Amino acid sequence: MMRKIGVLTSGGDAPGMNAAVMAIARSASLYGMPLIGIKRGYNGLLRRSTNIRDDLLELNLDTVLDIADQPGTYLRTARCDEFLDPAYRDIAVKTLEAMEIDGLVVIGGDGSFHGAQELCRLGVPCIGIPGTIDNDLAYTEMTLGFDTAVNVCVDAVRSIRATSRSHDRPAVVEVMGRHCGDIALSTAVSTGSEIVVVPEVTWSVEEIAAKLNKQLAKGNTRATIVMAEGCWESMAPFDMYGFLTSHGKECYQGEPMSATRFASVMKRMCGMVEARATVIGYTQRGAEPTARDSEFAFEAGNLAVKLLRDGISNQVIGMEGNKIMYMPIDEALSFKRPFRRELFDLVNSL
Ligand code: F6P
């Protein structure tokens, strides 16, 4: 019989994490199950703080009701490299036992789910809610925070395209996503951006310059190149130092490619007066959740508590066919992520 449960948010924060915690608190309260909030991801279970309230706190429904639409995560978050070490996982299990926490909801991305998988193996009933803007978990159609991140990027790119049009100059825009190009692709599609570059597809600087030149030849002087932050890992070797210094631009040997450097290269390869770069950055993570993310958080939070109450554990929650679903964590983590190649080709071919 599941009496008390715990919840933690882990990894990079994602819009909707608070809404999920609120839904969990409301459900737990409905079923009469006390809820403990574990702070800073798995770190809270390692009990390193001098004040216990810095690690673990009973979640009061009143407090949690106010956080649903707030960005960030009320429980705080962190990555926890020590959790890769079995000795630290044993400490976590002991903390859960000492606190009489019978089940745990983990809200986080891939790394957080691997931590949950290890806890499941040690006999701790866990349920995962996919909380990451990156949309890089293959078993689910969407992760919590992805929709909000895309909407932030769409707003930003629309503004950038407006000023690009005024100045007749192209723009390079870098978005987040780690090794996943989904934020970039959805942003490009939703804004009518002409070129998108992602880590899933190998590319070369010369190829993108040819595409940009094609746009310029068509009279499109303000094309937008949306680049996923992970795209630099799939770039064909390019002598940036040699190229930029031969064009009179200061550059240091060994300096890595970046959005700003890339814009500089494009400007010179395409003979333009100017090309500017914008890195959208953390505004993508710190935004208020969209209705879609909030709804997913609500459904996922409620389902997580219901599953634990019904004695079903070691599962992760996701979306399939636009419906909430769950599946065993081991199965979910074995999926290989599909990439929407046709859509990608369509954007780049127009
Ligand atoms: O996983 C979410 C994410 O925002 C990625 O898109 C990004 O690569 C990373 O986290 C940034 O992490 P940090 O907060 O450590 O800079």
GROMACS .gro file of C-alpha atoms and ligand atoms in nm:
model
  366
    1MET     CA    1   0.000   0.000   0.000
    2MET     CA    2   0.153   0.330  -0.115
    3ARG     CA    3   0.129   0.588   0.162
    4LYS     CA    4   0.374   0.870   0.109
    5ILE     CA    5   0.525   0.971  -0.226
    6GLY     CA    6   0.806   1.202  -0.336
    7VAL     CA    7   0.861   1.422  -0.640
    8LEU     CA    8   1.174   1.577  -0.787
    9THR     CA    9   1.266   1.784  -1.092
   10SER     CA   10   1.604   1.711  -1.244
   11GLY     CA   11   1.831   1.818  -1.532
   12GLY     CA   12   1.766   2.143  -1.720
   13ASP     CA   13   1.443   2.307  -1.604
   14ALA     CA   14   1.150   2.299  -1.843
   15PRO     CA   15   0.835   2.513  -1.862
   16GLY     CA   16   0.551   2.309  -1.713
   17MET     CA   17   0.752   2.141  -1.438
   18ASN     CA   18   0.570   2.348  -1.174
   19ALA     CA   19   0.235   2.272  -1.331
   20ALA     CA   20   0.316   1.900  -1.308
   21VAL     CA   21   0.415   1.934  -0.940
   22MET     CA   22   0.088   2.118  -0.873
   23ALA     CA   23  -0.110   1.840  -1.043
   24ILE     CA   24   0.077   1.577  -0.842
   25ALA     CA   25   0.005   1.766  -0.518
   26ARG     CA   26  -0.364   1.796  -0.596
   27SER     CA   27  -0.392   1.429  -0.685
   28ALA     CA   28  -0.190   1.314  -0.384
   29SER     CA   29  -0.413   1.525  -0.162
   30LEU     CA   30  -0.724   1.371  -0.319
   31TYR     CA   31  -0.595   1.019  -0.243
   32GLY     CA   32  -0.479   1.120   0.106
   33MET     CA   33  -0.111   1.059   0.027
   34PRO     CA   34   0.143   1.297   0.184
   35LEU     CA   35   0.384   1.441  -0.073
   36ILE     CA   36   0.751   1.520  -0.017
   37GLY     CA   37   0.930   1.756  -0.254
   38ILE     CA   38   1.293   1.660  -0.310
   39LYS     CA   39   1.510   1.959  -0.391
   40ARG     CA   40   1.770   2.002  -0.665
   41GLY     CA   41   1.700   1.673  -0.838
   42TYR     CA   42   1.869   1.364  -0.701
   43ASN     CA   43   2.098   1.583  -0.490
   44GLY     CA   44   1.818   1.622  -0.234
   45LEU     CA   45   1.826   1.247  -0.173
   46LEU     CA   46   2.198   1.256  -0.095
   47ARG     CA   47   2.127   1.465   0.216
   48ARG     CA   48   2.428   1.693   0.197
   49SER     CA   49   2.262   2.010   0.325
   50THR     CA   50   2.290   2.109   0.688
   51ASN     CA   51   1.923   2.206   0.700
   52ILE     CA   52   1.690   1.925   0.599
   53ARG     CA   53   1.447   2.174   0.442
   54ASP     CA   54   1.715   2.247   0.181
   55ASP     CA   55   1.686   1.885   0.069
   56LEU     CA   56   1.335   1.766   0.147
   57LEU     CA   57   1.012   1.943   0.230
   58GLU     CA   58   0.654   1.839   0.272
   59LEU     CA   59   0.458   1.999  -0.010
   60ASN     CA   60   0.170   2.197   0.117
   61LEU     CA   61  -0.121   2.213  -0.125
   62ASP     CA   62  -0.173   2.583  -0.062
   63THR     CA   63   0.182   2.674  -0.160
   64VAL     CA   64   0.191   2.447  -0.460
   65LEU     CA   65  -0.140   2.572  -0.598
   66ASP     CA   66   0.025   2.908  -0.660
   67ILE     CA   67   0.312   2.779  -0.868
   68ALA     CA   68   0.137   2.611  -1.163
   69ASP     CA   69   0.183   2.886  -1.420
   70GLN     CA   70   0.520   3.001  -1.294
   71PRO     CA   71   0.828   2.944  -1.504
   72GLY     CA   72   1.130   2.759  -1.365
   73THR     CA   73   1.096   2.493  -1.101
   74TYR     CA   74   0.988   2.562  -0.743
   75LEU     CA   75   1.172   2.248  -0.630
   76ARG     CA   76   1.493   2.374  -0.795
   77THR     CA   77   1.684   2.144  -1.023
   78ALA     CA   78   2.038   2.027  -1.083
   79ARG     CA   79   2.229   1.763  -1.263
   80CYS     CA   80   2.381   1.502  -1.030
   81ASP     CA   81   2.686   1.325  -1.168
   82GLU     CA   82   2.736   1.134  -0.841
   83PHE     CA   83   2.419   0.940  -0.918
   84LEU     CA   84   2.618   0.741  -1.175
   85ASP     CA   85   2.799   0.591  -0.876
   86PRO     CA   86   2.612   0.299  -0.708
   87ALA     CA   87   2.735   0.410  -0.364
   88TYR     CA   88   2.542   0.737  -0.398
   89ARG     CA   89   2.232   0.560  -0.525
   90ASP     CA   90   2.241   0.348  -0.208
   91ILE     CA   91   2.242   0.668  -0.001
   92ALA     CA   92   1.936   0.786  -0.197
   93VAL     CA   93   1.752   0.460  -0.127
   94LYS     CA   94   1.833   0.491   0.246
   95THR     CA   95   1.699   0.850   0.249
   96LEU     CA   96   1.375   0.737   0.085
   97GLU     CA   97   1.342   0.455   0.341
   98ALA     CA   98   1.416   0.689   0.632
   99MET     CA   99   1.153   0.934   0.507
  100GLU     CA  100   0.908   0.647   0.450
  101ILE     CA  101   0.864   0.755   0.088
  102ASP     CA  102   0.707   0.459  -0.092
  103GLY     CA  103   0.719   0.588  -0.449
  104LEU     CA  104   0.887   0.859  -0.649
  105VAL     CA  105   0.787   1.079  -0.945
  106VAL     CA  106   1.088   1.196  -1.147
  107ILE     CA  107   1.033   1.492  -1.380
  108GLY     CA  108   1.328   1.530  -1.615
  109GLY     CA  109   1.497   1.424  -1.935
  110ASP     CA  110   1.706   1.134  -2.053
  111GLY     CA  111   1.974   1.149  -1.780
  112SER     CA  112   1.711   1.184  -1.507
  113PHE     CA  113   1.525   0.882  -1.644
  114HIS     CA  114   1.844   0.675  -1.633
  115GLY     CA  115   1.869   0.767  -1.264
  116ALA     CA  116   1.507   0.658  -1.214
  117GLN     CA  117   1.577   0.333  -1.398
  118GLU     CA  118   1.859   0.256  -1.152
  119LEU     CA  119   1.632   0.335  -0.855
  120CYS     CA  120   1.368   0.100  -1.000
  121ARG     CA  121   1.634  -0.173  -1.013
  122LEU     CA  122   1.701  -0.109  -0.643
  123GLY     CA  123   1.332  -0.163  -0.565
  124VAL     CA  124   1.209   0.197  -0.551
  125PRO     CA  125   0.879   0.231  -0.741
  126CYS     CA  126   0.925   0.522  -0.984
  127ILE     CA  127   0.720   0.702  -1.246
  128GLY     CA  128   0.886   0.937  -1.496
  129ILE     CA  129   0.737   1.248  -1.652
  130PRO     CA  130   0.941   1.369  -1.954
  131GLY     CA  131   1.041   1.724  -1.860
  132THR     CA  132   1.285   1.876  -2.109
  133ILE     CA  133   1.261   2.140  -2.378
  134ASP     CA  134   1.476   1.925  -2.607
  135ASN     CA  135   1.205   1.676  -2.717
  136ASP     CA  136   1.479   1.414  -2.735
  137LEU     CA  137   1.298   1.121  -2.572
  138ALA     CA  138   1.208   0.881  -2.851
  139TYR     CA  139   0.914   0.701  -2.688
  140THR     CA  140   0.695   1.011  -2.663
  141GLU     CA  141   0.561   1.252  -2.924
  142MET     CA  142   0.628   1.547  -2.696
  143THR     CA  143   0.819   1.634  -2.383
  144LEU     CA  144   0.707   1.888  -2.129
  145GLY     CA  145   0.848   2.231  -2.216
  146PHE     CA  146   0.909   2.166  -2.585
  147ASP     CA  147   0.598   2.350  -2.701
  148THR     CA  148   0.682   2.653  -2.487
  149ALA     CA  149   1.043   2.659  -2.607
  150VAL     CA  150   0.930   2.646  -2.970
  151ASN     CA  151   0.682   2.928  -2.910
  152VAL     CA  152   0.955   3.144  -2.754
  153CYS     CA  153   1.176   3.076  -3.057
  154VAL     CA  154   0.893   3.148  -3.300
  155ASP     CA  155   0.827   3.486  -3.134
  156ALA     CA  156   1.197   3.567  -3.145
  157VAL     CA  157   1.245   3.461  -3.507
  158ARG     CA  158   0.939   3.658  -3.618
  159SER     CA  159   1.089   3.970  -3.461
  160ILE     CA  160   1.429   3.897  -3.610
  161ARG     CA  161   1.276   3.846  -3.955
  162ALA     CA  162   1.098   4.181  -3.929
  163THR     CA  163   1.420   4.370  -3.862
  164SER     CA  164   1.606   4.155  -4.118
  165ARG     CA  165   1.353   4.266  -4.378
  166SER     CA  166   1.400   4.632  -4.283
  167HIS     CA  167   1.776   4.604  -4.325
  168ASP     CA  168   1.787   4.360  -4.616
  169ARG     CA  169   2.023   4.130  -4.433
  170PRO     CA  170   2.008   3.762  -4.351
  171ALA     CA  171   1.999   3.629  -3.996
  172VAL     CA  172   2.154   3.332  -3.826
  173VAL     CA  173   1.952   3.219  -3.524
  174GLU     CA  174   2.075   2.951  -3.284
  175VAL     CA  175   1.822   2.764  -3.071
  176MET     CA  176   1.869   2.503  -2.796
  177GLY     CA  177   1.799   2.129  -2.809
  178ARG     CA  178   2.131   1.967  -2.717
  179HIS     CA  179   2.178   1.681  -2.972
  180CYS     CA  180   1.825   1.714  -3.103
  181GLY     CA  181   1.711   1.936  -3.392
  182ASP     CA  182   1.338   1.938  -3.311
  183ILE     CA  183   1.324   2.291  -3.167
  184ALA     CA  184   1.511   2.420  -3.473
  185LEU     CA  185   1.293   2.233  -3.721
  186SER     CA  186   0.961   2.333  -3.560
  187THR     CA  187   1.080   2.693  -3.533
  188ALA     CA  188   1.187   2.705  -3.897
  189VAL     CA  189   0.861   2.551  -4.018
  190SER     CA  190   0.647   2.783  -3.805
  191THR     CA  191   0.824   3.101  -3.913
  192GLY     CA  192   0.877   3.031  -4.283
  193SER     CA  193   1.252   3.037  -4.230
  194GLU     CA  194   1.440   2.941  -4.544
  195ILE     CA  195   1.722   2.725  -4.406
  196VAL     CA  196   1.743   2.493  -4.106
  197VAL     CA  197   2.053   2.311  -3.982
  198VAL     CA  198   2.033   2.024  -3.732
  199PRO     CA  199   2.266   1.771  -3.568
  200GLU     CA  200   2.079   1.478  -3.722
  201VAL     CA  201   2.188   1.566  -4.078
  202THR     CA  202   2.550   1.620  -4.178
  203TRP     CA  203   2.613   1.948  -4.357
  204SER     CA  204   2.889   2.173  -4.480
  205VAL     CA  205   2.948   2.546  -4.460
  206GLU     CA  206   2.979   2.561  -4.839
  207GLU     CA  207   2.643   2.389  -4.883
  208ILE     CA  208   2.464   2.640  -4.659
  209ALA     CA  209   2.638   2.928  -4.837
  210ALA     CA  210   2.512   2.788  -5.170
  211LYS     CA  211   2.158   2.776  -5.030
  212LEU     CA  212   2.185   3.132  -4.903
  213ASN     CA  213   2.323   3.247  -5.239
  214LYS     CA  214   2.022   3.086  -5.405
  215GLN     CA  215   1.793   3.290  -5.182
  216LEU     CA  216   1.986   3.609  -5.258
  217ALA     CA  217   1.967   3.534  -5.632
  218LYS     CA  218   1.589   3.501  -5.596
  219GLY     CA  219   1.581   3.848  -5.444
  220ASN     CA  220   1.537   3.727  -5.086
  221THR     CA  221   1.782   3.948  -4.901
  222ARG     CA  222   1.665   3.860  -4.553
  223ALA     CA  223   1.665   3.480  -4.537
  224THR     CA  224   1.678   3.322  -4.191
  225ILE     CA  225   1.908   3.031  -4.110
  226VAL     CA  226   1.780   2.850  -3.799
  227MET     CA  227   2.056   2.643  -3.640
  228ALA     CA  228   2.018   2.387  -3.362
  229GLU     CA  229   2.290   2.433  -3.099
  230GLY     CA  230   2.401   2.072  -3.159
  231CYS     CA  231   2.446   2.123  -3.535
  232TRP     CA  232   2.814   2.209  -3.498
  233GLU     CA  233   2.878   1.842  -3.419
  234SER     CA  234   2.752   1.732  -3.764
  235MET     CA  235   2.937   2.002  -3.961
  236ALA     CA  236   3.189   1.882  -4.221
  237PRO     CA  237   3.547   1.995  -4.143
  238PHE     CA  238   3.597   2.361  -4.235
  239ASP     CA  239   3.910   2.576  -4.204
  240MET     CA  240   3.744   2.871  -4.034
  241TYR     CA  241   4.074   3.024  -3.925
  242GLY     CA  242   4.216   3.008  -4.278
  243PHE     CA  243   3.898   3.141  -4.435
  244LEU     CA  244   3.837   3.433  -4.200
  245THR     CA  245   4.198   3.548  -4.173
  246SER     CA  246   4.233   3.535  -4.552
  247HIS     CA  247   3.933   3.771  -4.565
  248GLY     CA  248   4.091   4.014  -4.320
  249LYS     CA  249   3.881   3.910  -4.021
  250GLU     CA  250   4.054   3.854  -3.689
  251CYS     CA  251   4.027   3.494  -3.572
  252TYR     CA  252   4.225   3.274  -3.336
  253GLN     CA  253   4.360   2.935  -3.433
  254GLY     CA  254   4.157   2.654  -3.275
  255GLU     CA  255   3.858   2.878  -3.201
  256PRO     CA  256   3.538   2.672  -3.237
  257MET     CA  257   3.262   2.758  -3.483
  258SER     CA  258   2.972   2.954  -3.334
  259ALA     CA  259   2.661   3.129  -3.464
  260THR     CA  260   2.848   3.462  -3.471
  261ARG     CA  261   3.148   3.312  -3.651
  262PHE     CA  262   2.917   3.134  -3.891
  263ALA     CA  263   2.734   3.459  -3.978
  264SER     CA  264   3.073   3.617  -4.039
  265VAL     CA  265   3.168   3.334  -4.277
  266MET     CA  266   2.832   3.358  -4.460
  267LYS     CA  267   2.871   3.732  -4.504
  268ARG     CA  268   3.205   3.680  -4.677
  269MET     CA  269   3.112   3.368  -4.876
  270CYS     CA  270   2.795   3.530  -5.009
  271GLY     CA  271   2.940   3.878  -5.061
  272MET     CA  272   2.688   4.051  -4.837
  273VAL     CA  273   2.723   4.381  -4.654
  274GLU     CA  274   2.618   4.225  -4.325
  275ALA     CA  275   2.479   3.907  -4.168
  276ARG     CA  276   2.386   3.898  -3.802
  277ALA     CA  277   2.358   3.621  -3.545
  278THR     CA  278   2.126   3.580  -3.247
  279VAL     CA  279   2.155   3.303  -2.987
  280ILE     CA  280   1.813   3.273  -2.824
  281GLY     CA  281   1.949   3.091  -2.519
  282TYR     CA  282   1.782   3.053  -2.180
  283THR     CA  283   1.469   3.254  -2.263
  284GLN     CA  284   1.353   2.923  -2.412
  285ARG     CA  285   1.370   2.748  -2.075
  286GLY     CA  286   1.252   3.027  -1.848
  287ALA     CA  287   0.920   3.106  -2.014
  288GLU     CA  288   0.570   3.057  -1.874
  289PRO     CA  289   0.430   2.727  -2.003
  290THR     CA  290   0.194   2.735  -2.300
  291ALA     CA  291  -0.155   2.592  -2.263
  292ARG     CA  292  -0.040   2.276  -2.442
  293ASP     CA  293   0.247   2.219  -2.198
  294SER     CA  294   0.026   2.304  -1.899
  295GLU     CA  295  -0.237   2.057  -2.013
  296PHE     CA  296   0.023   1.784  -2.061
  297ALA     CA  297   0.164   1.862  -1.716
  298PHE     CA  298  -0.181   1.837  -1.560
  299GLU     CA  299  -0.260   1.504  -1.722
  300ALA     CA  300   0.085   1.357  -1.659
  301GLY     CA  301   0.094   1.466  -1.293
  302ASN     CA  302  -0.244   1.314  -1.223
  303LEU     CA  303  -0.161   0.992  -1.404
  304ALA     CA  304   0.170   0.956  -1.219
  305VAL     CA  305  -0.003   0.962  -0.879
  306LYS     CA  306  -0.283   0.733  -0.994
  307LEU     CA  307  -0.030   0.477  -1.122
  308LEU     CA  308   0.161   0.477  -0.793
  309ARG     CA  309  -0.163   0.452  -0.596
  310ASP     CA  310  -0.269   0.153  -0.810
  311GLY     CA  311   0.064  -0.022  -0.749
  312ILE     CA  312   0.189   0.033  -1.107
  313SER     CA  313   0.547   0.156  -1.123
  314ASN     CA  314   0.871   0.165  -1.320
  315GLN     CA  315   0.684   0.342  -1.600
  316VAL     CA  316   0.729   0.665  -1.790
  317ILE     CA  317   0.446   0.885  -1.912
  318GLY     CA  318   0.428   1.026  -2.262
  319MET     CA  319   0.206   1.121  -2.554
  320GLU     CA  320   0.103   0.899  -2.841
  321GLY     CA  321  -0.157   0.998  -3.100
  322ASN     CA  322  -0.206   1.314  -2.893
  323LYS     CA  323  -0.322   1.100  -2.598
  324ILE     CA  324  -0.153   1.050  -2.264
  325MET     CA  325   0.002   0.703  -2.224
  326TYR     CA  326   0.264   0.518  -2.020
  327MET     CA  327   0.509   0.237  -2.083
  328PRO     CA  328   0.785   0.053  -1.892
  329ILE     CA  329   1.091   0.268  -1.842
  330ASP     CA  330   1.325  -0.001  -1.980
  331GLU     CA  331   1.127  -0.021  -2.303
  332ALA     CA  332   1.097   0.358  -2.336
  333LEU     CA  333   1.471   0.411  -2.304
  334SER     CA  334   1.546   0.154  -2.574
  335PHE     CA  335   1.365   0.352  -2.848
  336LYS     CA  336   1.563   0.524  -3.119
  337ARG     CA  337   1.445   0.875  -3.189
  338PRO     CA  338   1.296   0.935  -3.535
  339PHE     CA  339   1.379   1.261  -3.712
  340ARG     CA  340   1.128   1.431  -3.942
  341ARG     CA  341   1.356   1.417  -4.244
  342GLU     CA  342   1.086   1.488  -4.504
  343LEU     CA  343   0.985   1.807  -4.329
  344PHE     CA  344   1.350   1.906  -4.294
  345ASP     CA  345   1.409   1.850  -4.668
  346LEU     CA  346   1.097   2.046  -4.755
  347VAL     CA  347   1.208   2.353  -4.558
  348ASN     CA  348   1.552   2.347  -4.715
  349SER     CA  349   1.437   2.284  -5.070
  350LEU     CA  350   1.190   2.571  -5.114
  351F6P     O1  351   1.846   1.999  -2.179
  351F6P     C1  352   1.796   2.127  -2.180
  351F6P     C2  353   1.902   2.224  -2.222
  351F6P     O2  354   1.850   2.355  -2.219
  351F6P     C3  355   1.967   2.197  -2.358
  351F6P     O3  356   1.887   2.241  -2.464
  351F6P     C4  357   2.097   2.269  -2.344
  351F6P     O4  358   2.196   2.212  -2.425
  351F6P     C5  359   2.132   2.249  -2.200
  351F6P     O5  360   2.011   2.221  -2.132
  351F6P     C6  361   2.200   2.366  -2.134
  351F6P     O6  362   2.231   2.330  -2.007
  351F6P     P1  363   2.291   2.426  -1.895
  351F6P     O7  364   2.175   2.470  -1.812
  351F6P     O8  365   2.382   2.338  -1.820
  351F6P     O9  366   2.357   2.537  -1.965
   0.00000   0.00000   0.00000
